[in-house]
């Protein structure tokens, strides 16, 4: 890794110190005026399906990386995380309006399913050559809406190692004229769905009671507290939203580090959390038959290791190399395990002392820096503010001034 050189000759140190040049950024989006830096850290202790991973995480929030690493260490005592994922199948939607006879139009689409799928494969390019392509095609009716009835066609397509937005959008646009002809209706929207529930990843793992506390009755109390917190999130949308935000702290950080589309992942995760009509938690925690803590999580995760920004962003390339994942599915499985670790860390802290204790020290560090403390003074300012229980910017400024005088 030390002599890592990217395709265009960028060296490791340059990539880690900002990564993206203004010229590269200019080729990615419009009206570029600069690049915006975020911290990238590496979470440790992750063992997933018996393999060790270093996890690159890009996040601005203190304590996320440390919490993920600590949680992974506890799961490691139980053998690490196990994961599973669906094939990388994306869903493309075609909206059909002004259909006279919904039933016979739906039948016509279903009768032409094989032809439509073969036609979609014609524009699948290298994805089809790599073993991907159309997997299924369904149609359903929405009988009442603000604009009357409509049909919705879903094309399911395996996009291999890509996130697959372009491939699925191209495919639905390509078969749309045939859908119009078959149904006698007017085709309107043709676009992927970000509710990628044919492309889910799940992770589970066990934290042995003994790893939580050396005193068995204390360990039992901790497990009970975590299970109670889980039950709260399973039943209450207000709690579930915050519970899932904790999941996404971990997930987004790896999604961003690897150059993937975090808005797509966020949209899919929350829609999936509401799939039963009421918003619930993406994970759950239980005490198992041996008295240990069992945790599991499942959500849609459409991430790629090719295409989009994964190829263009030098730091994303480095992050993928650090992870050493070989497929989009493996990346999704790593990400879902990080989500579970992050979630566990937050729930454990909340069910114990509360999160403020650890968080406030990190907050104090940020305040000390914001108050202008030189790096060598930060620890001292943090110590004093924590001891006094006065973690405020004004106090940090006073201390920086006082300490600067004493060292002059
Ligand atoms: P892409 O089109 O840049 O790359 C995918 C292409 O890479 C494939 O079509 C294939 O030609 C090629 N490829 C090479 N090796 C491959 C392999 N092993 N497996 C699969 N394909 C391989 O990328 P994409 O994944 O289609 O698009 C992702 C981008 O689309 C993201 O940046 C996302 O933000 C954006 N996007 C998202 C939405 C949405 O989420 N609603 C909509 C439009 C665009």
PDB file of N, CA, C and O and ligand atoms in Angstrom, residues 90 123-130 132 157-170 191-194 196 199 259-265 267 302-312 326-328, ligand 1:
ATOM      1  N   UNK A  90     -31.542  -5.103  -9.803  1.00  0.00           N
ATOM      2  CA  UNK A  90     -32.189  -3.792  -9.713  1.00  0.00           C
ATOM      3  C   UNK A  90     -33.586  -3.862 -10.310  1.00  0.00           C
ATOM      4  O   UNK A  90     -33.877  -4.720 -11.156  1.00  0.00           O
ATOM      5  N   UNK A 123     -29.525  -4.313 -24.767  1.00  0.00           N
ATOM      6  CA  UNK A 123     -28.798  -3.081 -24.433  1.00  0.00           C
ATOM      7  C   UNK A 123     -28.011  -3.235 -23.124  1.00  0.00           C
ATOM      8  O   UNK A 123     -27.536  -2.258 -22.560  1.00  0.00           O
ATOM      9  N   UNK A 124     -27.886  -4.463 -22.648  1.00  0.00           N
ATOM     10  CA  UNK A 124     -27.182  -4.729 -21.365  1.00  0.00           C
ATOM     11  C   UNK A 124     -25.674  -4.685 -21.474  1.00  0.00           C
ATOM     12  O   UNK A 124     -24.980  -4.639 -20.460  1.00  0.00           O
ATOM     13  N   UNK A 125     -25.159  -4.701 -22.705  1.00  0.00           N
ATOM     14  CA  UNK A 125     -23.719  -4.565 -22.937  1.00  0.00           C
ATOM     15  C   UNK A 125     -22.886  -5.535 -22.116  1.00  0.00           C
ATOM     16  O   UNK A 125     -23.196  -6.731 -22.015  1.00  0.00           O
ATOM     17  N   UNK A 126     -21.839  -4.989 -21.483  1.00  0.00           N
ATOM     18  CA  UNK A 126     -20.866  -5.851 -20.791  1.00  0.00           C
ATOM     19  C   UNK A 126     -21.483  -6.525 -19.567  1.00  0.00           C
ATOM     20  O   UNK A 126     -20.986  -7.531 -19.092  1.00  0.00           O
ATOM     21  N   UNK A 127     -22.569  -5.962 -19.057  1.00  0.00           N
ATOM     22  CA  UNK A 127     -23.232  -6.581 -17.896  1.00  0.00           C
ATOM     23  C   UNK A 127     -23.765  -7.961 -18.292  1.00  0.00           C
ATOM     24  O   UNK A 127     -23.623  -8.939 -17.555  1.00  0.00           O
ATOM     25  N   UNK A 128     -24.345  -8.069 -19.483  1.00  0.00           N
ATOM     26  CA  UNK A 128     -24.867  -9.363 -19.960  1.00  0.00           C
ATOM     27  C   UNK A 128     -23.703 -10.313 -20.234  1.00  0.00           C
ATOM     28  O   UNK A 128     -23.744 -11.490 -19.861  1.00  0.00           O
ATOM     29  N   UNK A 129     -22.632  -9.789 -20.823  1.00  0.00           N
ATOM     30  CA  UNK A 129     -21.451 -10.637 -21.087  1.00  0.00           C
ATOM     31  C   UNK A 129     -20.857 -11.175 -19.788  1.00  0.00           C
ATOM     32  O   UNK A 129     -20.248 -12.235 -19.760  1.00  0.00           O
ATOM     33  N   UNK A 130     -21.053 -10.424 -18.697  1.00  0.00           N
ATOM     34  CA  UNK A 130     -20.525 -10.868 -17.401  1.00  0.00           C
ATOM     35  C   UNK A 130     -21.509 -11.754 -16.641  1.00  0.00           C
ATOM     36  O   UNK A 130     -21.315 -12.030 -15.462  1.00  0.00           O
ATOM     37  N   UNK A 132     -24.828 -11.050 -16.173  1.00  0.00           N
ATOM     38  CA  UNK A 132     -26.007 -10.331 -15.673  1.00  0.00           C
ATOM     39  C   UNK A 132     -27.087 -10.293 -16.735  1.00  0.00           C
ATOM     40  O   UNK A 132     -27.036 -11.034 -17.716  1.00  0.00           O
ATOM     41  N   UNK A 157     -33.345  -6.685 -13.201  1.00  0.00           N
ATOM     42  CA  UNK A 157     -32.132  -6.923 -13.977  1.00  0.00           C
ATOM     43  C   UNK A 157     -30.918  -7.083 -13.061  1.00  0.00           C
ATOM     44  O   UNK A 157     -30.681  -6.239 -12.186  1.00  0.00           O
ATOM     45  N   UNK A 158     -30.185  -8.140 -13.280  1.00  0.00           N
ATOM     46  CA  UNK A 158     -28.939  -8.380 -12.534  1.00  0.00           C
ATOM     47  C   UNK A 158     -27.863  -7.497 -13.157  1.00  0.00           C
ATOM     48  O   UNK A 158     -27.574  -7.616 -14.355  1.00  0.00           O
ATOM     49  N   UNK A 159     -27.294  -6.585 -12.340  1.00  0.00           N
ATOM     50  CA  UNK A 159     -26.336  -5.607 -12.877  1.00  0.00           C
ATOM     51  C   UNK A 159     -24.906  -5.903 -12.433  1.00  0.00           C
ATOM     52  O   UNK A 159     -24.025  -5.040 -12.484  1.00  0.00           O
ATOM     53  N   UNK A 160     -24.686  -7.127 -11.957  1.00  0.00           N
ATOM     54  CA  UNK A 160     -23.352  -7.588 -11.556  1.00  0.00           C
ATOM     55  C   UNK A 160     -22.667  -6.646 -10.552  1.00  0.00           C
ATOM     56  O   UNK A 160     -23.212  -6.408  -9.516  1.00  0.00           O
ATOM     57  N   UNK A 161     -21.521  -6.067 -10.885  1.00  0.00           N
ATOM     58  CA  UNK A 161     -20.763  -5.305  -9.885  1.00  0.00           C
ATOM     59  C   UNK A 161     -21.025  -3.806  -9.933  1.00  0.00           C
ATOM     60  O   UNK A 161     -20.323  -3.030  -9.281  1.00  0.00           O
ATOM     61  N   UNK A 162     -22.027  -3.389 -10.691  1.00  0.00           N
ATOM     62  CA  UNK A 162     -22.346  -1.960 -10.765  1.00  0.00           C
ATOM     63  C   UNK A 162     -23.482  -1.639  -9.797  1.00  0.00           C
ATOM     64  O   UNK A 162     -24.215  -2.528  -9.371  1.00  0.00           O
ATOM     65  N   UNK A 163     -23.616  -0.340  -9.450  1.00  0.00           N
ATOM     66  CA  UNK A 163     -24.842   0.081  -8.769  1.00  0.00           C
ATOM     67  C   UNK A 163     -25.993  -0.121  -9.741  1.00  0.00           C
ATOM     68  O   UNK A 163     -27.081  -0.518  -9.362  1.00  0.00           O
ATOM     69  N   UNK A 164     -25.737   0.176 -11.000  1.00  0.00           N
ATOM     70  CA  UNK A 164     -26.636  -0.254 -12.053  1.00  0.00           C
ATOM     71  C   UNK A 164     -27.698   0.719 -12.505  1.00  0.00           C
ATOM     72  O   UNK A 164     -28.550   0.376 -13.331  1.00  0.00           O
ATOM     73  N   UNK A 165     -27.629   1.978 -12.014  1.00  0.00           N
ATOM     74  CA  UNK A 165     -28.649   2.951 -12.405  1.00  0.00           C
ATOM     75  C   UNK A 165     -28.701   3.116 -13.924  1.00  0.00           C
ATOM     76  O   UNK A 165     -29.780   3.088 -14.533  1.00  0.00           O
ATOM     77  N   UNK A 166     -27.533   3.266 -14.526  1.00  0.00           N
ATOM     78  CA  UNK A 166     -27.522   3.509 -15.972  1.00  0.00           C
ATOM     79  C   UNK A 166     -28.013   2.306 -16.756  1.00  0.00           C
ATOM     80  O   UNK A 166     -28.786   2.441 -17.709  1.00  0.00           O
ATOM     81  N   UNK A 167     -27.590   1.117 -16.344  1.00  0.00           N
ATOM     82  CA  UNK A 167     -27.977  -0.087 -17.081  1.00  0.00           C
ATOM     83  C   UNK A 167     -29.497  -0.300 -17.017  1.00  0.00           C
ATOM     84  O   UNK A 167     -30.143  -0.570 -18.043  1.00  0.00           O
ATOM     85  N   UNK A 168     -30.077  -0.162 -15.838  1.00  0.00           N
ATOM     86  CA  UNK A 168     -31.513  -0.435 -15.715  1.00  0.00           C
ATOM     87  C   UNK A 168     -32.327   0.678 -16.379  1.00  0.00           C
ATOM     88  O   UNK A 168     -33.344   0.418 -17.030  1.00  0.00           O
ATOM     89  N   UNK A 169     -31.854   1.925 -16.263  1.00  0.00           N
ATOM     90  CA  UNK A 169     -32.573   3.025 -16.930  1.00  0.00           C
ATOM     91  C   UNK A 169     -32.545   2.856 -18.452  1.00  0.00           C
ATOM     92  O   UNK A 169     -33.556   3.066 -19.135  1.00  0.00           O
ATOM     93  N   UNK A 170     -31.391   2.455 -18.971  1.00  0.00           N
ATOM     94  CA  UNK A 170     -31.280   2.222 -20.420  1.00  0.00           C
ATOM     95  C   UNK A 170     -32.236   1.106 -20.838  1.00  0.00           C
ATOM     96  O   UNK A 170     -32.934   1.220 -21.857  1.00  0.00           O
ATOM     97  N   UNK A 191     -37.774   4.627 -15.155  1.00  0.00           N
ATOM     98  CA  UNK A 191     -36.663   4.928 -14.237  1.00  0.00           C
ATOM     99  C   UNK A 191     -36.539   3.819 -13.187  1.00  0.00           C
ATOM    100  O   UNK A 191     -37.535   3.188 -12.842  1.00  0.00           O
ATOM    101  N   UNK A 192     -35.319   3.666 -12.695  1.00  0.00           N
ATOM    102  CA  UNK A 192     -35.108   2.660 -11.631  1.00  0.00           C
ATOM    103  C   UNK A 192     -35.898   3.026 -10.377  1.00  0.00           C
ATOM    104  O   UNK A 192     -36.256   4.188 -10.162  1.00  0.00           O
ATOM    105  N   UNK A 193     -36.119   2.027  -9.523  1.00  0.00           N
ATOM    106  CA  UNK A 193     -36.649   2.281  -8.182  1.00  0.00           C
ATOM    107  C   UNK A 193     -35.483   2.201  -7.208  1.00  0.00           C
ATOM    108  O   UNK A 193     -34.655   1.283  -7.286  1.00  0.00           O
ATOM    109  N   UNK A 194     -35.453   3.160  -6.273  1.00  0.00           N
ATOM    110  CA  UNK A 194     -34.429   3.075  -5.221  1.00  0.00           C
ATOM    111  C   UNK A 194     -34.859   2.178  -4.068  1.00  0.00           C
ATOM    112  O   UNK A 194     -34.095   1.938  -3.137  1.00  0.00           O
ATOM    113  N   UNK A 196     -34.700  -0.942  -3.603  1.00  0.00           N
ATOM    114  CA  UNK A 196     -34.060  -2.092  -4.261  1.00  0.00           C
ATOM    115  C   UNK A 196     -34.225  -3.344  -3.386  1.00  0.00           C
ATOM    116  O   UNK A 196     -33.245  -3.948  -2.962  1.00  0.00           O
ATOM    117  N   UNK A 199     -32.488  -6.649  -3.797  1.00  0.00           N
ATOM    118  CA  UNK A 199     -31.028  -6.588  -3.663  1.00  0.00           C
ATOM    119  C   UNK A 199     -30.659  -6.266  -2.208  1.00  0.00           C
ATOM    120  O   UNK A 199     -30.040  -5.266  -1.919  1.00  0.00           O
ATOM    121  N   UNK A 259     -17.274   5.767  -2.772  1.00  0.00           N
ATOM    122  CA  UNK A 259     -17.753   6.513  -3.942  1.00  0.00           C
ATOM    123  C   UNK A 259     -19.148   6.128  -4.385  1.00  0.00           C
ATOM    124  O   UNK A 259     -19.534   6.391  -5.529  1.00  0.00           O
ATOM    125  N   UNK A 260     -19.906   5.519  -3.485  1.00  0.00           N
ATOM    126  CA  UNK A 260     -21.264   5.122  -3.863  1.00  0.00           C
ATOM    127  C   UNK A 260     -22.295   6.202  -3.528  1.00  0.00           C
ATOM    128  O   UNK A 260     -21.989   7.185  -2.848  1.00  0.00           O
ATOM    129  N   UNK A 261     -23.511   6.006  -4.018  1.00  0.00           N
ATOM    130  CA  UNK A 261     -24.567   7.015  -3.936  1.00  0.00           C
ATOM    131  C   UNK A 261     -25.333   6.852  -2.624  1.00  0.00           C
ATOM    132  O   UNK A 261     -26.190   5.982  -2.495  1.00  0.00           O
ATOM    133  N   UNK A 262     -25.005   7.711  -1.641  1.00  0.00           N
ATOM    134  CA  UNK A 262     -25.607   7.528  -0.315  1.00  0.00           C
ATOM    135  C   UNK A 262     -27.061   7.978  -0.282  1.00  0.00           C
ATOM    136  O   UNK A 262     -27.831   7.503   0.531  1.00  0.00           O
ATOM    137  N   UNK A 263     -27.471   8.873  -1.174  1.00  0.00           N
ATOM    138  CA  UNK A 263     -28.898   9.260  -1.198  1.00  0.00           C
ATOM    139  C   UNK A 263     -29.737   8.067  -1.634  1.00  0.00           C
ATOM    140  O   UNK A 263     -30.824   7.818  -1.101  1.00  0.00           O
ATOM    141  N   UNK A 264     -29.218   7.310  -2.591  1.00  0.00           N
ATOM    142  CA  UNK A 264     -29.937   6.115  -3.067  1.00  0.00           C
ATOM    143  C   UNK A 264     -30.062   5.096  -1.923  1.00  0.00           C
ATOM    144  O   UNK A 264     -31.119   4.507  -1.715  1.00  0.00           O
ATOM    145  N   UNK A 265     -28.981   4.916  -1.179  1.00  0.00           N
ATOM    146  CA  UNK A 265     -28.974   3.942  -0.084  1.00  0.00           C
ATOM    147  C   UNK A 265     -29.915   4.388   1.039  1.00  0.00           C
ATOM    148  O   UNK A 265     -30.682   3.587   1.595  1.00  0.00           O
ATOM    149  N   UNK A 267     -32.542   6.437   0.761  1.00  0.00           N
ATOM    150  CA  UNK A 267     -33.937   6.361   0.310  1.00  0.00           C
ATOM    151  C   UNK A 267     -34.432   4.913   0.417  1.00  0.00           C
ATOM    152  O   UNK A 267     -35.527   4.655   0.935  1.00  0.00           O
ATOM    153  N   UNK A 302     -27.909  -1.237  -2.711  1.00  0.00           N
ATOM    154  CA  UNK A 302     -27.471  -1.207  -4.105  1.00  0.00           C
ATOM    155  C   UNK A 302     -26.165  -0.419  -4.201  1.00  0.00           C
ATOM    156  O   UNK A 302     -26.167   0.802  -4.368  1.00  0.00           O
ATOM    157  N   UNK A 303     -25.056  -1.120  -4.029  1.00  0.00           N
ATOM    158  CA  UNK A 303     -23.746  -0.467  -4.145  1.00  0.00           C
ATOM    159  C   UNK A 303     -22.923  -1.159  -5.223  1.00  0.00           C
ATOM    160  O   UNK A 303     -23.121  -2.346  -5.503  1.00  0.00           O
ATOM    161  N   UNK A 304     -21.995  -0.407  -5.802  1.00  0.00           N
ATOM    162  CA  UNK A 304     -21.162  -0.963  -6.861  1.00  0.00           C
ATOM    163  C   UNK A 304     -19.684  -0.844  -6.547  1.00  0.00           C
ATOM    164  O   UNK A 304     -19.285  -0.077  -5.662  1.00  0.00           O
ATOM    165  N   UNK A 305     -18.892  -1.618  -7.267  1.00  0.00           N
ATOM    166  CA  UNK A 305     -17.428  -1.455  -7.182  1.00  0.00           C
ATOM    167  C   UNK A 305     -16.873  -1.003  -8.531  1.00  0.00           C
ATOM    168  O   UNK A 305     -15.673  -0.869  -8.702  1.00  0.00           O
ATOM    169  N   UNK A 306     -17.766  -0.828  -9.504  1.00  0.00           N
ATOM    170  CA  UNK A 306     -17.386  -0.234 -10.791  1.00  0.00           C
ATOM    171  C   UNK A 306     -18.394   0.880 -11.084  1.00  0.00           C
ATOM    172  O   UNK A 306     -19.463   0.909 -10.499  1.00  0.00           O
ATOM    173  N   UNK A 307     -18.031   1.772 -11.975  1.00  0.00           N
ATOM    174  CA  UNK A 307     -18.964   2.794 -12.425  1.00  0.00           C
ATOM    175  C   UNK A 307     -19.161   3.920 -11.426  1.00  0.00           C
ATOM    176  O   UNK A 307     -18.631   3.886 -10.320  1.00  0.00           O
ATOM    177  N   UNK A 308     -19.941   4.927 -11.836  1.00  0.00           N
ATOM    178  CA  UNK A 308     -20.198   6.092 -10.992  1.00  0.00           C
ATOM    179  C   UNK A 308     -18.903   6.703 -10.493  1.00  0.00           C
ATOM    180  O   UNK A 308     -17.882   6.702 -11.187  1.00  0.00           O
ATOM    181  N   UNK A 309     -18.933   7.195  -9.244  1.00  0.00           N
ATOM    182  CA  UNK A 309     -17.747   7.843  -8.679  1.00  0.00           C
ATOM    183  C   UNK A 309     -16.714   6.826  -8.184  1.00  0.00           C
ATOM    184  O   UNK A 309     -15.580   7.191  -7.902  1.00  0.00           O
ATOM    185  N   UNK A 310     -17.100   5.543  -8.094  1.00  0.00           N
ATOM    186  CA  UNK A 310     -16.144   4.542  -7.592  1.00  0.00           C
ATOM    187  C   UNK A 310     -14.894   4.501  -8.466  1.00  0.00           C
ATOM    188  O   UNK A 310     -13.804   4.268  -7.989  1.00  0.00           O
ATOM    189  N   UNK A 311     -15.078   4.742  -9.752  1.00  0.00           N
ATOM    190  CA  UNK A 311     -13.959   4.711 -10.707  1.00  0.00           C
ATOM    191  C   UNK A 311     -13.221   6.029 -10.793  1.00  0.00           C
ATOM    192  O   UNK A 311     -12.030   6.079 -11.040  1.00  0.00           O
ATOM    193  N   UNK A 312     -13.978   7.142 -10.603  1.00  0.00           N
ATOM    194  CA  UNK A 312     -13.418   8.462 -10.866  1.00  0.00           C
ATOM    195  C   UNK A 312     -12.675   9.011  -9.655  1.00  0.00           C
ATOM    196  O   UNK A 312     -11.663   9.692  -9.788  1.00  0.00           O
ATOM    197  N   UNK A 326     -14.150  -8.201  -3.721  1.00  0.00           N
ATOM    198  CA  UNK A 326     -14.047  -8.686  -5.101  1.00  0.00           C
ATOM    199  C   UNK A 326     -15.326  -8.498  -5.900  1.00  0.00           C
ATOM    200  O   UNK A 326     -15.347  -8.716  -7.104  1.00  0.00           O
ATOM    201  N   UNK A 327     -16.431  -8.169  -5.231  1.00  0.00           N
ATOM    202  CA  UNK A 327     -17.701  -8.023  -5.951  1.00  0.00           C
ATOM    203  C   UNK A 327     -18.591  -7.009  -5.238  1.00  0.00           C
ATOM    204  O   UNK A 327     -18.355  -6.680  -4.059  1.00  0.00           O
ATOM    205  N   UNK A 328     -19.610  -6.542  -5.967  1.00  0.00           N
ATOM    206  CA  UNK A 328     -20.566  -5.605  -5.369  1.00  0.00           C
ATOM    207  C   UNK A 328     -21.292  -6.277  -4.199  1.00  0.00           C
ATOM    208  O   UNK A 328     -21.575  -5.637  -3.179  1.00  0.00           O
TER     209      UNK A 328
HETATM  210  P1  LIG B   1     -21.869   3.248 -14.710  1.00  0.00           P
HETATM  211  O1  LIG B   1     -22.859   3.272 -15.792  1.00  0.00           O
HETATM  212  O2  LIG B   1     -20.868   4.354 -14.615  1.00  0.00           O
HETATM  213  O3  LIG B   1     -21.065   1.882 -14.746  1.00  0.00           O
HETATM  214  C1  LIG B   1     -21.651   0.666 -14.939  1.00  0.00           C
HETATM  215  C2  LIG B   1     -21.079   0.103 -16.216  1.00  0.00           C
HETATM  216  O4  LIG B   1     -19.782  -0.409 -15.982  1.00  0.00           O
HETATM  217  C3  LIG B   1     -21.880  -1.065 -16.742  1.00  0.00           C
HETATM  218  O5  LIG B   1     -22.966  -0.637 -17.524  1.00  0.00           O
HETATM  219  C4  LIG B   1     -20.833  -1.839 -17.540  1.00  0.00           C
HETATM  220  O6  LIG B   1     -20.791  -1.328 -18.842  1.00  0.00           O
HETATM  221  C5  LIG B   1     -19.513  -1.458 -16.894  1.00  0.00           C
HETATM  222  N1  LIG B   1     -18.898  -2.574 -16.145  1.00  0.00           N
HETATM  223  C6  LIG B   1     -17.587  -2.910 -16.161  1.00  0.00           C
HETATM  224  N2  LIG B   1     -17.348  -3.967 -15.370  1.00  0.00           N
HETATM  225  C7  LIG B   1     -18.526  -4.322 -14.824  1.00  0.00           C
HETATM  226  C8  LIG B   1     -18.925  -5.330 -13.876  1.00  0.00           C
HETATM  227  N3  LIG B   1     -18.049  -6.210 -13.386  1.00  0.00           N
HETATM  228  N4  LIG B   1     -20.207  -5.390 -13.506  1.00  0.00           N
HETATM  229  C9  LIG B   1     -21.101  -4.507 -13.985  1.00  0.00           C
HETATM  230  N5  LIG B   1     -20.794  -3.539 -14.879  1.00  0.00           N
HETATM  231  C10 LIG B   1     -19.512  -3.430 -15.284  1.00  0.00           C
HETATM  232  O7  LIG B   1     -22.494   3.132 -13.250  1.00  0.00           O
HETATM  233  P2  LIG B   1     -23.921   2.767 -12.710  1.00  0.00           P
HETATM  234  O8  LIG B   1     -23.680   1.788 -11.626  1.00  0.00           O
HETATM  235  O9  LIG B   1     -24.895   2.435 -13.759  1.00  0.00           O
HETATM  236  O10 LIG B   1     -24.403   4.159 -12.150  1.00  0.00           O
HETATM  237  C11 LIG B   1     -24.179   4.592 -10.879  1.00  0.00           C
HETATM  238  C12 LIG B   1     -24.396   6.093 -10.858  1.00  0.00           C
HETATM  239  O11 LIG B   1     -25.708   6.418 -11.302  1.00  0.00           O
HETATM  240  C13 LIG B   1     -24.248   6.634  -9.501  1.00  0.00           C
HETATM  241  O12 LIG B   1     -23.304   7.671  -9.535  1.00  0.00           O
HETATM  242  C14 LIG B   1     -25.623   7.201  -9.183  1.00  0.00           C
HETATM  243  O13 LIG B   1     -25.505   8.355  -8.396  1.00  0.00           O
HETATM  244  C15 LIG B   1     -26.206   7.488 -10.519  1.00  0.00           C
HETATM  245  N6  LIG B   1     -27.665   7.541 -10.657  1.00  0.00           N
HETATM  246  C16 LIG B   1     -28.516   7.199  -9.647  1.00  0.00           C
HETATM  247  C17 LIG B   1     -29.878   7.271  -9.830  1.00  0.00           C
HETATM  248  C18 LIG B   1     -30.779   6.864  -8.691  1.00  0.00           C
HETATM  249  O14 LIG B   1     -30.316   6.273  -7.741  1.00  0.00           O
HETATM  250  N7  LIG B   1     -32.081   7.148  -8.728  1.00  0.00           N
HETATM  251  C19 LIG B   1     -30.396   7.697 -11.040  1.00  0.00           C
HETATM  252  C20 LIG B   1     -29.513   8.013 -12.077  1.00  0.00           C
HETATM  253  C21 LIG B   1     -28.140   7.935 -11.868  1.00  0.00           C
END
